[in-house]
Coordinates of C-alpha atoms and ligand atoms in Angstrom, one line a residue:
M1 CA -103.3 154.9 -134.9
T2 CA -103.4 151.1 -135.0
A3 CA -100.9 149.2 -132.9
P4 CA -98.1 147.3 -134.6
E5 CA -98.1 143.5 -134.7
W6 CA -96.1 141.8 -131.9
S7 CA -95.0 138.2 -131.5
T8 CA -93.4 136.2 -128.7
D9 CA -93.6 132.9 -130.6
P10 CA -90.3 131.1 -129.7
S11 CA -89.8 129.7 -133.2
L12 CA -90.3 133.1 -134.8
L13 CA -87.9 134.7 -132.2
D14 CA -85.3 132.1 -133.1
T15 CA -85.4 133.3 -136.7
R16 CA -84.8 136.9 -135.6
R17 CA -82.0 136.1 -133.1
L18 CA -79.2 135.5 -135.5
D19 CA -77.7 137.1 -138.6
R20 CA -75.3 135.6 -141.2
S21 CA -72.2 136.0 -139.1
G22 CA -72.3 132.8 -137.0
V23 CA -72.3 135.0 -133.8
E24 CA -74.4 133.4 -131.1
P25 CA -76.0 135.9 -128.7
Q26 CA -76.8 134.8 -125.2
G27 CA -80.4 133.8 -124.8
R28 CA -83.5 134.6 -126.9
P29 CA -85.0 138.0 -127.6
A30 CA -88.2 138.9 -125.6
A31 CA -90.3 139.8 -128.6
V32 CA -90.4 140.8 -132.3
V33 CA -92.5 143.7 -133.5
F34 CA -93.4 144.5 -137.1
P35 CA -94.2 148.2 -137.5
R36 CA -95.8 149.4 -140.7
T37 CA -95.5 153.2 -140.2
P38 CA -93.0 155.7 -138.7
E39 CA -95.6 156.4 -136.0
Q40 CA -95.6 152.8 -134.9
V41 CA -91.8 152.8 -134.7
Q42 CA -92.1 156.0 -132.6
E43 CA -94.5 154.3 -130.2
V44 CA -92.3 151.2 -129.8
L45 CA -89.3 153.4 -129.0
R46 CA -91.1 155.7 -126.6
D47 CA -92.1 152.6 -124.6
A48 CA -88.7 151.0 -124.8
Y49 CA -87.0 154.2 -123.7
A50 CA -89.3 154.6 -120.7
S51 CA -88.7 150.9 -119.7
R52 CA -85.0 151.0 -120.7
T53 CA -85.5 147.9 -122.9
P54 CA -82.9 147.2 -125.6
V55 CA -84.1 147.4 -129.2
V56 CA -82.4 145.8 -132.1
P57 CA -83.5 147.3 -135.5
R58 CA -83.5 144.6 -138.2
G59 CA -83.8 144.4 -141.9
A60 CA -83.2 141.1 -143.6
G61 CA -80.7 139.9 -141.0
T62 CA -77.9 139.3 -143.6
A63 CA -75.2 141.2 -141.7
L64 CA -71.9 139.3 -141.5
T65 CA -70.7 140.9 -138.3
G66 CA -73.3 140.1 -135.6
A67 CA -74.7 143.6 -136.0
S68 CA -78.3 142.3 -136.2
T69 CA -78.1 139.5 -133.6
A70 CA -80.5 139.9 -130.6
G71 CA -80.0 138.3 -127.2
A72 CA -82.0 137.9 -124.0
G73 CA -84.5 140.6 -123.2
A74 CA -84.2 142.6 -126.4
I75 CA -87.1 143.7 -128.7
V76 CA -86.4 143.0 -132.3
L77 CA -87.8 145.9 -134.4
D78 CA -88.3 144.1 -137.7
L79 CA -88.7 146.7 -140.5
T80 CA -89.4 144.4 -143.4
R81 CA -93.1 145.3 -143.6
M82 CA -92.3 149.0 -144.3
D83 CA -91.4 148.0 -147.8
R84 CA -93.0 150.6 -150.1
I85 CA -91.2 152.7 -152.7
R86 CA -93.1 155.9 -151.9
E87 CA -91.9 158.1 -154.8
L88 CA -89.7 157.7 -157.9
R89 CA -89.0 161.1 -159.4
P90 CA -87.0 160.7 -162.6
D91 CA -86.8 164.4 -163.2
D92 CA -85.1 165.0 -159.9
G93 CA -83.1 161.8 -160.0
V94 CA -84.4 160.7 -156.6
A95 CA -86.4 157.9 -155.0
V96 CA -88.1 158.1 -151.6
V97 CA -88.4 154.7 -150.0
E98 CA -89.3 152.9 -146.8
P99 CA -86.5 151.0 -145.0
G100 CA -87.7 147.5 -145.8
V101 CA -87.5 147.8 -149.6
I102 CA -85.3 145.1 -151.0
T103 CA -82.3 146.7 -152.7
A104 CA -82.7 145.0 -156.1
E105 CA -86.3 145.9 -156.3
L106 CA -85.5 149.6 -156.1
D107 CA -82.9 149.1 -158.8
R108 CA -85.4 147.4 -161.1
A109 CA -88.1 150.0 -160.4
A110 CA -85.5 152.7 -161.3
A111 CA -84.6 150.9 -164.5
A112 CA -88.1 151.4 -165.9
Y113 CA -87.2 155.1 -166.0
G114 CA -83.7 154.6 -167.5
L115 CA -82.1 155.0 -164.1
R116 CA -80.3 152.9 -161.6
Y117 CA -79.8 152.7 -157.8
A118 CA -76.1 152.1 -157.9
P119 CA -75.1 150.4 -154.6
D120 CA -75.2 146.7 -155.3
P121 CA -74.0 144.5 -152.3
A122 CA -73.8 140.9 -153.4
S123 CA -76.8 140.4 -151.1
L124 CA -78.9 142.9 -153.1
E125 CA -81.7 140.4 -153.9
I126 CA -82.2 139.7 -150.1
S127 CA -81.0 142.7 -148.1
T128 CA -83.0 145.8 -147.4
I129 CA -82.3 149.5 -148.0
G130 CA -82.5 150.2 -144.3
G131 CA -79.9 147.5 -143.5
N132 CA -77.7 148.8 -146.4
I133 CA -77.9 152.3 -145.0
A134 CA -77.2 151.2 -141.4
T135 CA -74.1 149.2 -142.5
N136 CA -73.1 151.7 -145.3
A137 CA -73.0 148.6 -147.6
G138 CA -70.7 148.5 -150.6
G139 CA -70.8 146.2 -153.5
L140 CA -69.4 145.4 -156.9
R141 CA -70.2 148.6 -158.6
C142 CA -68.8 150.8 -155.8
A143 CA -65.5 151.0 -157.6
K144 CA -67.1 153.6 -159.7
Y145 CA -70.3 154.7 -158.0
G146 CA -69.2 154.7 -154.3
V147 CA -70.8 153.0 -151.3
T148 CA -74.3 153.4 -150.0
R149 CA -73.4 156.8 -148.3
D150 CA -72.8 158.2 -151.8
S151 CA -76.4 157.6 -152.8
V152 CA -78.2 158.8 -149.6
L153 CA -79.4 162.4 -149.7
G154 CA -81.7 162.5 -146.7
L155 CA -83.2 160.3 -144.0
D156 CA -86.2 160.1 -141.7
V157 CA -85.0 158.7 -138.4
V158 CA -86.7 157.8 -135.1
L159 CA -84.5 158.6 -132.2
A160 CA -84.1 156.4 -129.1
D161 CA -86.7 158.4 -127.2
G162 CA -89.3 158.2 -130.0
R163 CA -88.8 161.6 -131.6
L164 CA -88.8 161.7 -135.4
I165 CA -86.3 163.9 -137.3
S166 CA -85.5 164.4 -140.9
T167 CA -81.9 164.9 -142.0
G168 CA -80.3 166.0 -145.2
R169 CA -82.3 167.0 -148.2
A170 CA -84.4 166.0 -151.2
T171 CA -82.1 167.8 -153.7
L172 CA -78.9 166.7 -155.3
K173 CA -77.0 169.5 -153.6
G174 CA -77.2 171.1 -150.2
V175 CA -74.7 171.8 -147.4
A176 CA -76.8 173.3 -144.6
G177 CA -75.8 172.2 -141.0
Y178 CA -73.7 169.3 -139.7
D179 CA -74.1 166.2 -141.9
L180 CA -76.2 164.1 -139.7
T181 CA -77.3 162.0 -142.7
S182 CA -73.7 160.7 -143.0
L183 CA -73.5 160.1 -139.3
F184 CA -76.5 157.8 -139.4
V185 CA -75.3 156.0 -142.4
G186 CA -73.1 153.1 -141.2
S187 CA -74.2 153.6 -137.5
E188 CA -75.4 150.0 -137.4
G189 CA -78.7 150.8 -135.6
T190 CA -77.0 152.3 -132.6
L191 CA -78.0 156.0 -133.1
G192 CA -81.5 155.9 -134.5
V193 CA -84.0 153.9 -136.6
V194 CA -84.2 154.7 -140.3
V195 CA -87.9 154.9 -141.3
G196 CA -87.5 156.7 -144.6
A197 CA -84.8 157.5 -147.1
T198 CA -84.4 159.9 -150.0
L199 CA -81.9 158.2 -152.4
R200 CA -80.0 159.4 -155.4
L201 CA -80.6 157.6 -158.7
R202 CA -78.2 157.7 -161.7
P203 CA -78.6 157.3 -165.4
L204 CA -78.3 153.8 -166.7
P205 CA -75.0 153.8 -168.5
D206 CA -74.0 152.8 -172.1
P207 CA -73.8 149.1 -172.8
T208 CA -71.4 147.4 -170.4
V209 CA -68.5 145.4 -171.5
T210 CA -67.4 142.5 -169.3
F211 CA -63.8 141.0 -169.3
A212 CA -62.5 137.9 -167.7
A213 CA -58.7 137.9 -167.7
S214 CA -56.6 135.1 -166.3
Y215 CA -53.1 135.6 -165.1
R216 CA -50.1 133.5 -164.0
G217 CA -50.5 134.7 -160.4
V218 CA -52.1 137.4 -158.3
A219 CA -49.1 139.7 -158.7
D220 CA -49.8 140.0 -162.4
A221 CA -53.6 140.4 -161.8
V222 CA -53.1 143.1 -159.2
A223 CA -50.6 144.9 -161.5
A224 CA -53.2 144.8 -164.3
S225 CA -55.9 146.3 -162.1
V226 CA -53.6 149.1 -161.0
A227 CA -52.6 149.7 -164.6
L228 CA -56.3 150.3 -165.4
A229 CA -56.3 153.2 -162.9
T230 CA -53.0 154.5 -164.3
A231 CA -54.5 154.5 -167.8
R232 CA -57.4 156.6 -166.3
I233 CA -59.9 153.8 -166.9
Q234 CA -62.6 153.8 -164.3
P235 CA -64.1 150.3 -164.2
L236 CA -67.6 149.8 -162.9
L237 CA -66.4 146.6 -161.2
A238 CA -63.0 144.9 -160.8
E239 CA -63.0 141.6 -159.0
L240 CA -60.0 139.5 -158.2
L241 CA -60.2 135.8 -157.4
D242 CA -57.0 134.1 -156.1
E243 CA -55.8 130.5 -156.7
A244 CA -57.5 129.0 -153.6
T245 CA -60.8 130.5 -154.6
L246 CA -60.5 129.2 -158.2
D247 CA -59.7 125.8 -156.9
A248 CA -62.8 125.9 -154.7
I249 CA -65.0 127.0 -157.6
D250 CA -63.6 124.3 -159.9
A251 CA -64.1 121.6 -157.3
A252 CA -67.7 122.8 -156.7
D253 CA -68.9 123.6 -160.2
G254 CA -66.7 121.3 -162.4
T255 CA -65.2 124.4 -164.2
Q256 CA -61.6 124.6 -165.3
L257 CA -60.9 128.2 -164.3
R258 CA -57.6 127.4 -162.6
K259 CA -56.2 125.8 -165.8
A260 CA -56.3 129.2 -167.5
G261 CA -54.2 130.9 -164.7
S262 CA -53.7 131.1 -161.0
A263 CA -55.6 134.4 -160.7
L264 CA -58.8 135.7 -162.4
L265 CA -59.7 139.3 -162.8
I266 CA -63.3 140.2 -163.8
V267 CA -63.7 143.7 -165.0
Q268 CA -66.7 145.7 -166.3
V269 CA -66.5 149.1 -168.0
D270 CA -69.5 151.2 -169.0
G271 CA -67.8 154.3 -170.5
G272 CA -68.2 153.5 -174.2
P273 CA -66.2 151.7 -177.0
R274 CA -63.0 153.7 -176.6
E275 CA -62.7 152.9 -172.9
A276 CA -63.5 149.3 -173.6
A277 CA -60.8 149.1 -176.2
D278 CA -58.3 150.7 -173.8
A279 CA -59.3 148.3 -171.0
A280 CA -58.8 145.3 -173.4
A281 CA -55.3 146.5 -174.2
V282 CA -54.3 147.0 -170.6
L283 CA -55.8 143.7 -169.3
G284 CA -54.4 141.8 -172.3
L285 CA -50.8 142.8 -171.7
A286 CA -49.9 140.0 -169.2
A287 CA -53.0 137.9 -169.4
T288 CA -52.8 134.1 -170.1
D289 CA -56.4 134.2 -171.3
L290 CA -58.8 137.1 -172.0
R291 CA -62.5 136.9 -172.9
S292 CA -64.9 139.8 -173.3
T293 CA -68.6 140.3 -174.1
T294 CA -71.5 142.7 -174.2
D295 CA -74.1 139.9 -174.5
A296 CA -76.3 139.6 -171.3
V297 CA -76.2 135.7 -171.2
E298 CA -72.4 135.6 -171.7
T299 CA -71.9 138.4 -169.1
A300 CA -73.8 136.3 -166.6
E301 CA -71.6 133.4 -167.4
L302 CA -68.4 135.4 -166.9
L303 CA -69.7 136.8 -163.6
A304 CA -70.8 133.3 -162.5
A305 CA -67.4 132.6 -161.1
R306 CA -67.6 135.6 -158.8
R307 CA -71.2 134.9 -157.7
G308 CA -70.4 131.2 -157.2
A309 CA -67.3 131.8 -155.1
L310 CA -68.9 132.0 -151.7
P311 CA -71.1 128.9 -152.1
A312 CA -68.1 127.0 -153.4
I313 CA -66.0 128.1 -150.4
E314 CA -68.8 127.1 -148.0
R315 CA -68.4 123.5 -149.2
L316 CA -64.9 123.5 -147.7
G317 CA -66.1 124.5 -144.3
R318 CA -67.5 127.4 -142.3
P319 CA -66.4 130.7 -144.0
L320 CA -65.3 133.6 -141.8
I321 CA -65.6 136.5 -144.3
E322 CA -63.1 139.3 -143.5
D323 CA -63.3 142.7 -145.1
I324 CA -60.2 144.8 -145.0
V325 CA -59.2 147.7 -147.3
V326 CA -55.7 148.8 -148.2
P327 CA -54.5 151.6 -150.5
R328 CA -54.8 150.2 -154.1
S329 CA -51.0 150.7 -154.5
R330 CA -50.4 148.2 -151.6
L331 CA -52.7 145.4 -152.9
A332 CA -49.6 143.7 -154.4
E333 CA -48.2 143.4 -150.8
A334 CA -51.5 142.5 -149.1
V335 CA -52.6 139.6 -151.3
P336 CA -49.4 137.4 -151.0
E337 CA -49.1 138.4 -147.3
I338 CA -52.6 136.9 -146.7
A339 CA -51.5 133.7 -148.4
T340 CA -48.4 133.6 -146.1
I341 CA -50.7 134.0 -143.1
A342 CA -52.7 131.1 -144.3
R343 CA -49.6 128.9 -144.6
R344 CA -48.3 130.0 -141.2
H345 CA -51.4 129.0 -139.4
G346 CA -52.1 125.9 -141.6
I347 CA -55.6 127.1 -142.4
P348 CA -57.2 127.6 -145.8
I349 CA -57.8 131.3 -146.8
C350 CA -59.5 132.1 -150.1
T351 CA -59.2 135.7 -151.1
L352 CA -61.7 137.6 -153.2
A353 CA -61.1 141.3 -153.7
H354 CA -63.0 144.4 -155.1
V355 CA -59.6 145.5 -156.4
G356 CA -61.0 148.8 -157.9
D357 CA -61.2 150.2 -154.4
G358 CA -58.6 148.1 -152.6
N359 CA -61.2 146.1 -150.6
L360 CA -60.1 142.5 -149.8
H361 CA -62.3 139.7 -148.6
P362 CA -60.0 137.0 -147.2
I363 CA -62.3 134.1 -146.4
I364 CA -60.9 132.0 -143.6
V365 CA -62.2 128.4 -143.7
A366 CA -62.7 127.9 -140.0
G367 CA -63.7 124.3 -139.3
R368 CA -67.2 123.0 -139.7
P369 CA -70.4 124.9 -138.9
G370 CA -71.5 124.3 -135.3
E371 CA -67.9 123.4 -134.1
P372 CA -65.9 126.0 -132.1
I373 CA -63.9 128.3 -134.3
P374 CA -60.3 127.0 -134.3
A375 CA -57.8 129.2 -132.5
A376 CA -55.6 129.2 -135.6
A377 CA -58.5 130.9 -137.5
E378 CA -58.8 133.6 -134.8
R379 CA -55.0 134.2 -134.9
A380 CA -55.1 134.4 -138.7
A381 CA -58.0 136.9 -138.6
D382 CA -56.0 139.0 -136.1
E383 CA -53.0 139.1 -138.3
I384 CA -55.1 140.1 -141.3
F385 CA -56.6 143.1 -139.4
G386 CA -53.0 144.0 -138.2
L387 CA -51.9 143.8 -141.9
A388 CA -54.6 146.2 -143.0
L389 CA -53.6 148.8 -140.4
R390 CA -49.9 148.4 -141.1
L391 CA -50.5 149.0 -144.8
G392 CA -52.4 152.2 -144.1
G393 CA -55.8 150.6 -144.5
T394 CA -58.9 149.9 -142.4
I395 CA -60.5 146.8 -140.7
T396 CA -63.8 147.1 -142.6
G397 CA -64.6 148.4 -146.0
E398 CA -68.3 147.6 -146.1
H399 CA -69.5 144.9 -143.7
G400 CA -69.2 147.1 -140.6
V401 CA -68.0 146.4 -137.1
G402 CA -70.9 144.6 -135.4
V403 CA -69.7 142.6 -132.4
L404 CA -66.8 140.9 -134.2
K405 CA -64.5 143.9 -134.7
R406 CA -65.1 146.2 -131.7
A407 CA -61.6 145.7 -130.2
W408 CA -60.0 146.4 -133.6
L409 CA -62.1 149.5 -134.1
A410 CA -60.7 150.9 -130.9
R411 CA -57.2 150.3 -132.3
E412 CA -58.0 151.8 -135.6
L413 CA -59.6 155.0 -134.2
G414 CA -57.2 155.6 -131.3
P415 CA -58.4 156.7 -127.8
V416 CA -59.4 160.3 -128.6
S417 CA -61.6 159.5 -131.6
H418 CA -63.0 156.4 -129.9
D419 CA -64.0 158.4 -126.9
L420 CA -65.6 161.1 -129.1
Q421 CA -67.6 158.4 -130.8
R422 CA -68.8 157.1 -127.5
Q423 CA -69.9 160.6 -126.5
L424 CA -71.9 160.9 -129.8
K425 CA -73.6 157.6 -128.9
A426 CA -74.5 158.9 -125.5
L427 CA -75.9 162.1 -127.0
F428 CA -78.2 160.3 -129.4
D429 CA -79.1 157.4 -127.1
P430 CA -78.5 158.4 -123.4
R431 CA -80.1 155.3 -122.0
G432 CA -78.1 153.0 -124.3
I433 CA -81.2 151.1 -125.6
L434 CA -80.4 151.0 -129.3
N435 CA -78.6 147.9 -130.4
P436 CA -76.3 147.8 -127.3
G437 CA -72.9 146.2 -127.6
K438 CA -72.6 146.7 -131.3
A439 CA -70.5 148.9 -133.6
L440 CA -68.4 150.8 -130.9
Ligands
LIG1 C1 -74.4 136.3 -149.4 C2 -74.1 137.7 -148.8 C3 -73.4 138.6 -149.6 C4 -73.1 139.9 -149.0 N1 -72.5 140.8 -149.8 C5 -72.2 142.0 -149.3 C6 -71.6 143.0 -150.2 O1 -71.2 142.7 -151.3 N2 -71.3 144.2 -149.6 C7 -71.7 144.5 -148.3 O2 -71.5 145.6 -147.9 N3 -72.3 143.6 -147.6 C8 -72.6 142.4 -148.0 N4 -73.2 141.5 -147.2 C9 -73.6 141.8 -145.8 C10 -75.1 142.3 -145.7 O3 -75.9 141.9 -146.7 C11 -75.1 143.9 -145.6 O4 -74.5 144.3 -144.5 C12 -76.5 144.5 -145.7 O5 -76.4 145.8 -145.8 C13 -77.4 144.1 -144.5 O6 -78.7 144.4 -144.8 P1 -79.9 143.7 -144.0 O7 -81.2 144.3 -144.5 O8 -79.8 142.3 -144.0 O9 -79.6 144.3 -142.5 P2 -79.6 143.5 -141.2 O10 -78.6 142.4 -141.2 O11 -80.9 143.2 -140.7 O12 -79.0 144.7 -140.2 C14 -77.7 145.2 -140.4 C15 -77.5 146.3 -139.4 O13 -78.3 147.4 -139.7 C16 -79.2 147.7 -138.7 N5 -80.5 148.1 -139.3 C17 -81.2 147.4 -140.1 N6 -82.3 148.1 -140.6 C18 -82.2 149.3 -139.9 C19 -83.0 150.5 -139.9 N7 -84.1 150.6 -140.7 N8 -82.6 151.5 -139.1 C20 -81.5 151.5 -138.4 N9 -80.7 150.4 -138.3 C21 -81.1 149.3 -139.1 C22 -79.2 146.5 -137.8 O14 -79.5 146.9 -136.4 C23 -77.8 146.0 -138.0 O15 -76.9 146.7 -137.1 C24 -73.5 140.2 -147.7 C25 -74.2 139.2 -147.0 C26 -74.5 138.0 -147.5 C27 -75.2 137.0 -146.7

């Protein structure tokens, strides 16, 4: 077996020290290693286990929570060179991939067979399947197709001491044993290193119809999104942009979105002409403006507002992207309450939401990059997490806990569940070498 490539080059280490959260770990990692095979990952972990050296598994480093940051003394296990799609089996509806495959590349490869890999985080052109699995990433399409967990059938995982196990199955059904696959999904690199995944593919749907509906305010937009569910329409995606977000996009891109209404709802349906007609009727009821299309170029234009939102907000200052979920029926309370929190702390908050599944991304504009985060921003974030729990929701819908939300996780879980989760961590990683200080 050949040895994996290692580097201690300080400039390379600096690129593997951070993720996209703005979290600054203490010091610089000791080394970065680039395995190409599961055996090489096993070798790295066997040595790290023996020497009790912390190991931070890493995909593309796009985490928004500090989950993939690496501080002094850690080895960064960079999995991006394990990037092969090993099998695509259209008859079985599965793909077998290495962890470093870029998500969008798998989706494109599946499309050649009339299939799709459904999970589509907005980072799908840059993030990896391994990172998506470790964070249980969501995305725009998960209103209909679920989060990453709903597409993972089985995993190959290297444990902290270097042993390799396979979990789950290669079939579409199967219930044998405890569901270790689900346990590893979303474990943020703290229980094992994913070195292979068997993933579910789904048929490409009928032509998709995209709607952009403007409303007088978020209350009307939220009501329209809830009315879709009541009418038993299952949108593929349903994205809400509030007034502050529309203002930011108009200022950045020279568009006039805000003129058509103070809230914008972008909806896609893929269930055929009848469903599209029903969706148009529901959305049109209170809309101040309603556009729809099946044309690919026009679809991209309608979706451009959603895709351009984050870059537009970044022009206002450093974005702290929060990620709460509330029951859909409580969205109408959550969205205005977030605007009230913004006013109370005198800090801009732009809210984007995957309303189909109640997932809100309040984006707090927290000073300028490089400056300390203003105390008002921290207080606003705290109140937003409190709001989520008060409304019966959760502190993270898709981005995970990382280092930023550990205290809030303890509150959400309660002492007994929290303690059980710590015991699970100790069982899988008794020496605490895997991504220490993250997720729990
Ligand atoms: C512009 C932008 C848009 C985004 N949009 C979304 C979105 O819509 N939905 C969403 O959910 N997230 C989104 N994210 C967050 C991020 O892209 C996801 O969390 C993604 O899943 C991280 O993948 P990655 O390859 O970058 O993983 P990394 O950031 O490298 O790692 C993330 C976590 O996974 C662990 N990990 C990585 N690979 C492995 C492995 N093979 N085995 C075990 N553990 C591993 C790491 O230790 C870390 O804990 C966005 C980020 C950006 C920058």
